């Protein structure tokens, strides 16, 4: 691959020639504000925030779509560019509810962060806002289209990554909106990739609602308990309750999850959870008991069978859902503790 | 998987056989779609027109249970057209000539008859796969859950060996594991014939090593597999069973038989997070912590060992499984004292060289794929880079066999089972997720439009599906996803459990049951039955 | 309907389907784009229904609701604008009790549409009534024409 | 001899609208009755071409007798009998029906290159085109010249893209030729979306083969084997004629394999636009041909490198292609002889608005606005003072009366804040409100904005809202400043040409007609009495005849009155629709 040399803000850099200016800048630690570009998705070029000046080019160009070229002299920050960016932010916010106080995405909203950075309140060009009466009735994803800034990331991720194409741009001009066919309720794979890439509060999890944002929220990086892919997830919890699950963009799964990984956690707080050891009485009914009693009862049965019929009259079934440590210890228990190789798990099922 | 998930993106050809990747491994499917966007050609061989077909260059709608015929047939074409990797065959394999003779009569014409796949498509598939040196094969239970499951896997390996599509980036034989830690559970030797790290129990030197490590005399006799244990329990040879986090009543074939077997036990203890169908049959039920509530490691389908961390505390008096095993062991008189999961990890990492270089500290971030023998080693993104464990890879001659159960006048449909996107396994977790239940909470049997018309049933009608082993009442979903003569029932729904119907015939080598093929009949459900079984 | 759709589809199956052309032929056949048509093409060609909808709502040509028996098209190009097209349009709308959104009379008889420019600029203002050009026209003249349509 | 008599009746859409068909039928009947043998032919193409721009005088009828041509105007079917009787039978033309002096002055300063054949030949007959040296240029190129030579010829002619941006055509073809790839495409943009322009339509309806020939030459030059004409579905006649022309060309072997016996293969497909102005933008047009939403994408990559189906693609508009055959036939020097230093050749304009002779004209670049408006156009129709001319449509600007003497070429118009554009030229008089005109164009661009980029999607909406405020009397003192800021931001930050030029109508009217804005904002008055919200209606009791017309016309019940008593308007109920003003035959309704 050919390399090209160029300067960004006076800094000379050499990069592969198939990069865009934005990618080249990011690779060398130069941040350029943007809303519609997502690293995993093809560029869109709609938000116009990533504009830069190139020496010899009369108008500012979008760095997310412009490829690098040998000898380019690029400036990412000038007073003029900052004015332009403020202008665009003013316009975006003039068509945005700006109800950050109650918005699910406060604190994780890229639009909010840019508005904060640029000190833009959205008052300067106040005017009509898009309003929508209809709410999407699907059980997973809250779609608040009034907060949508039409960056197109959701459309792209649904097409390019998920291959579902449940949504697309509809209408045009100021009436543009992201829509399903015939504006029906969303009926897709509910992977929530769109939620993951949404830079605002337009797309959130219905499960998340009013559960907590960042104050007092603990984030734990762990692994999804569903299929064998082993996606990296981040569990957000507050007061010992899971309030949402996300995945960080720099994980090997690139922040992408499926419906189960993203929205499949509520079983944890199901009222059906077992909370005490149970022993079955003669009547056939279960009765709650203490750990000591349950363990002693179990151990006594194991001892009895082993003594009467030998260790191979006992068997153990371990679980592909338990950890390596637990599985290791389980078979060690069966082999060394009980004395049998009758131990298996459900790999084949 | 011999290769990694990220590796998929660079493949030229992706051959998916017996895997509904888009629904059972959605995030792996994402990688395949990314590869597709970069120009990769995807071949899907499956009795059902699974969602990945949308992205496929070629779809081979094969009859269930005819994988070997298809794979051998593709091999035959590859040899016929000279697409095999001669250098690889010469340097790294053995038994090529004999194998070549064995597939001679798997001509496209014959294979087409056996599989139902058009002759030209078999040839095209062979050319696509054989013509690329960056081609990966992917499969799941659609391959393994057959009486000939082991042979299916070997037939796949033959193809990869034939083309040299193994041991390099963007290639490989890639089984996709179904559960979060199947790989780990296998690695950790929750299997009757091996110790951790696939070290055979019947080898004296291995036995000695573990006796030394564990300070206990160990049995040299291989034990029973899950299905064999169930049979043994049924025959009252097995008296006591300890089940940790499993629900065989729903997940094992021939449900009536399984329930009878568990009832025949003298003692059953089940350790789980819910009172599952299996736990209800137990004498003792021990409340466990779920995945979000404990520390440890999982090993995913690409052999990547990753850290699991506690996000919330387990409810009430539920304990994590590790603590339960430790406490139970103490009560049994074989104390195993570990203050943390990390110490357990260190113990088995010391017993299996493939994990020798791993520590919890090193697993921070993205984890490490085994083998990772030394502290300096960066893990193994793809296997067999430096050759094969036994020196040369053997070509294995595989004969085609019909499935254990074939259709008859009484049972004219082939039933195949599997998962859907939303639910997971026995459903003990996913069915307790309200939005998932709302969206995908009803059992269904998929039936081809033409069959539905013939039987005069409409979408949503309830029918009785019965096999030689049992029957379920279930709503029909009319679709062209299954071909005529085939039915599909997802395994998740206890109220219409697919495994009431399935056959517990086993693969002779690895004892895996034939979930993917059994013969059934369909009759319309009387109105009363519809009401009784409800939603 | 199915027969017409099959017919249209047969011409596009090979080429994979151009969404705009499919929609144009569908609208030619039915006067609008019926939902069933989109679902059918989407299923048969593997093109997402959302894409059809996105295209159908983007281009001014496509209608998602049935069209009236008669069609009145008012040109709103610049030349017509400066010669009072807007007044004519609102006059027609008032007369027929229709709006930009609800553009068809409740009896399904007449649809009133705006069009960017018909290219009859030197004849402005222009209104088409069932395709017939009425140049240098007035609100009254158009309404008279519409009334005679209704009698037909 | 009678057989040498040829009667041509304008049968373009406007001709038809004016009763052309009935006129023809009347001729047939009258000729039979009179026993006169004469050939009656449709005056071929579209109304603009058929009447050479003077379609306002339809139905035009030409009577050719030998070399003598007599042209009648405003002919209705009931007038035909008299023409037959007096002119054809008696040999005495009816002088009062003949076209007047305007007819001559309309053509005096025009130079026809693109429109040369329009109206002269039957557009549906390839023989007619070949009779005027049609396809000679293409044959010459394909059989005698190398592509590079053709490109050089076009480059030297100085021809610039007639779609609006004015990019040198030869250079574009050269880039297309140099762009790598086996599959290349050439596209003719006939999606004339500019409201108030009909040049491309006229050319295709009048001489479709010229466009096809131009495309063949272009395709040969760049090495494209496939061509598309992207044409508005709103032009059914143009589509039909183009289809016929393509079929004829194919039958003759001018399209298809081995054209003119050369090794060159090329064919053209028609794609119907579906109604989106933004599809005039190259990348949006490409998306539309691909069947997708017409949303522009950023350039680079330019279509010439990655265009249709990601292949090298050259896009030119109809007029550009129609120029090519003449340039090849007559040489680049001949063509470059017209026009100015930087803007060569001729340009077709659609002259409309408050002009006496609206129509389609072709003039050399560099002609002054005054010549066009006063001489060709015959001045303002109503006799009211000329106020401004709008050029370039929604992307252009308004040029005030004080600048009538500027030259019409790319550079001069740009200097005064407008553009040549595709060729719309709308004449405005004292009755036109410039704020309203600006609002009209912003309304147009706003509704045609694809919605992709923020400045255009939201910015034009805010501009429109501000203009709506101003024109309804709710303007605020700082609104002009707000407009200027919005316009500047939208121009600088929009993704495509549509957004980048959308503020032009506002900026140019602000520049030359600021006082009108100020009158709206400060005095709450619309000097041209156009803006509804700023008008009040009252009835002059002295002249009111109490006819009741206004009362019946009023949609809001604001007019009251009885028979024989002067009517009154209740200002509180009045919705300012102006219906009463329009219907009053006695001028008794005052509008202020």
XYZ file of N, CA and C in Angstrom, chain A residues 161-162 193 227-231 252-254 256-258, chain B residues 1 3-9 11 14 16 19-36 42 52 137-140 174-178 300-302:
171
model
N -23.685 -3.742 8.838
C -23.212 -4.703 9.822
C -24.239 -5.798 10.064
N -25.477 -5.410 10.293
C -26.489 -6.390 10.661
C -27.152 -7.003 9.434
N -27.909 -2.687 17.625
C -26.717 -2.049 17.050
C -26.993 -0.569 16.801
N -24.545 -17.129 23.919
C -23.938 -18.145 23.053
C -22.421 -18.190 23.177
N -21.782 -19.053 22.376
C -20.352 -19.284 22.485
C -19.473 -18.230 21.852
N -20.082 -17.194 21.303
C -19.272 -16.154 20.679
C -18.441 -15.418 21.721
N -19.031 -15.239 22.903
C -18.272 -14.627 23.987
C -18.049 -13.144 23.828
N -19.067 -12.441 23.397
C -18.935 -10.998 23.225
C -18.629 -10.306 24.545
N -13.195 -6.714 21.000
C -12.986 -7.428 19.730
C -14.288 -7.568 18.965
N -15.414 -7.552 19.679
C -16.697 -7.608 18.973
C -17.153 -6.210 18.537
N -16.284 -5.254 18.687
C -16.480 -3.895 18.147
C -17.731 -3.218 18.668
N -20.575 -4.554 19.055
C -21.813 -5.137 18.522
C -22.267 -6.315 19.386
N -23.560 -6.394 19.585
C -24.140 -7.484 20.369
C -25.386 -7.970 19.639
N -26.065 -8.954 20.249
C -27.339 -9.386 19.671
C -28.438 -9.084 20.684
N -12.980 -23.364 17.076
C -12.577 -22.788 15.805
C -11.066 -22.849 15.675
N -9.614 -20.937 13.613
C -9.260 -19.542 13.342
C -10.117 -18.615 14.209
N -9.822 -17.340 14.149
C -10.509 -16.433 15.052
C -11.699 -15.771 14.366
N -12.535 -15.144 15.165
C -13.734 -14.505 14.628
C -13.340 -13.290 13.772
N -12.396 -12.511 14.269
C -11.986 -11.317 13.522
C -11.391 -11.708 12.168
N -10.805 -12.883 12.135
C -10.169 -13.421 10.933
C -11.153 -13.582 9.767
N -12.433 -13.742 10.104
C -13.461 -13.987 9.075
C -13.478 -12.859 8.048
N -13.234 -11.649 8.546
C -13.357 -10.475 7.684
C -12.474 -10.551 6.441
N -11.743 -13.337 4.756
C -11.955 -14.537 3.936
C -12.520 -14.173 2.564
N -16.728 -18.199 2.310
C -17.213 -18.648 3.607
C -18.241 -19.740 3.337
N -20.799 -22.179 4.926
C -21.550 -22.421 6.154
C -22.407 -23.660 5.940
N -25.335 -24.547 10.007
C -25.289 -23.514 11.029
C -26.223 -22.384 10.633
N -27.124 -22.072 11.540
C -27.999 -20.920 11.337
C -27.317 -19.726 11.999
N -26.194 -19.345 11.421
C -25.295 -18.390 12.080
C -25.982 -17.087 12.473
N -26.838 -16.595 11.590
C -27.436 -15.283 11.840
C -28.283 -15.296 13.112
N -28.872 -16.450 13.437
C -29.724 -16.496 14.619
C -29.018 -17.054 15.854
N -28.119 -18.022 15.639
C -27.506 -18.618 16.822
C -26.188 -17.952 17.199
N -25.520 -17.340 16.245
C -24.269 -16.616 16.533
C -24.303 -15.274 15.814
N -25.222 -14.424 16.234
C -25.464 -13.193 15.458
C -24.221 -12.322 15.271
N -23.379 -12.260 16.256
C -22.239 -11.345 16.138
C -21.152 -11.931 15.224
N -21.097 -13.260 15.149
C -20.198 -13.876 14.169
C -20.755 -13.622 12.772
N -22.083 -13.695 12.663
C -22.711 -13.382 11.370
C -22.382 -11.953 10.953
N -22.290 -11.045 11.916
C -21.915 -9.665 11.584
C -20.575 -9.621 10.856
N -19.637 -10.444 11.346
C -18.316 -10.486 10.694
C -18.438 -11.038 9.288
N -19.281 -12.036 9.149
C -19.452 -12.626 7.817
C -20.056 -11.586 6.878
N -20.989 -10.806 7.391
C -21.617 -9.786 6.554
C -20.587 -8.719 6.187
N -19.697 -8.411 7.139
C -18.636 -7.457 6.804
C -17.757 -8.003 5.692
N -17.448 -9.288 5.783
C -16.641 -9.917 4.727
C -17.399 -9.870 3.409
N -18.689 -10.155 3.489
C -19.558 -10.118 2.300
C -19.508 -8.743 1.648
N -20.318 -16.251 -0.089
C -20.814 -17.109 0.978
C -21.626 -18.258 0.380
N -28.929 -16.384 6.704
C -27.664 -16.080 6.004
C -27.787 -16.283 4.491
N -14.581 -22.862 6.687
C -15.837 -23.620 6.832
C -16.376 -23.375 8.233
N -17.681 -23.211 8.318
C -18.332 -22.969 9.612
C -19.464 -23.958 9.792
N -19.549 -24.526 10.968
C -20.659 -25.442 11.219
C -21.026 -25.407 12.695
N -22.225 -25.895 12.964
C -22.620 -26.064 14.372
C -23.307 -27.407 14.511
N -14.143 -24.392 11.388
C -14.587 -23.537 12.482
C -15.959 -23.915 13.040
N -15.952 -24.853 13.997
C -17.226 -25.130 14.662
C -17.596 -23.949 15.552
N -18.838 -23.542 15.502
C -19.282 -22.433 16.345
C -19.976 -23.029 17.561
N -19.417 -22.754 18.718
C -19.949 -23.395 19.914
C -21.204 -22.659 20.355
N -22.137 -23.467 20.855
C -23.474 -22.938 21.108
C -23.655 -22.192 22.399
N -14.339 -18.787 24.818
C -15.338 -18.728 23.758
C -14.995 -19.658 22.604
N -15.786 -19.585 21.567
C -15.673 -20.553 20.481
C -14.357 -20.432 19.723
N -13.685 -19.306 19.829
C -12.382 -19.155 19.158
C -11.245 -19.396 20.150
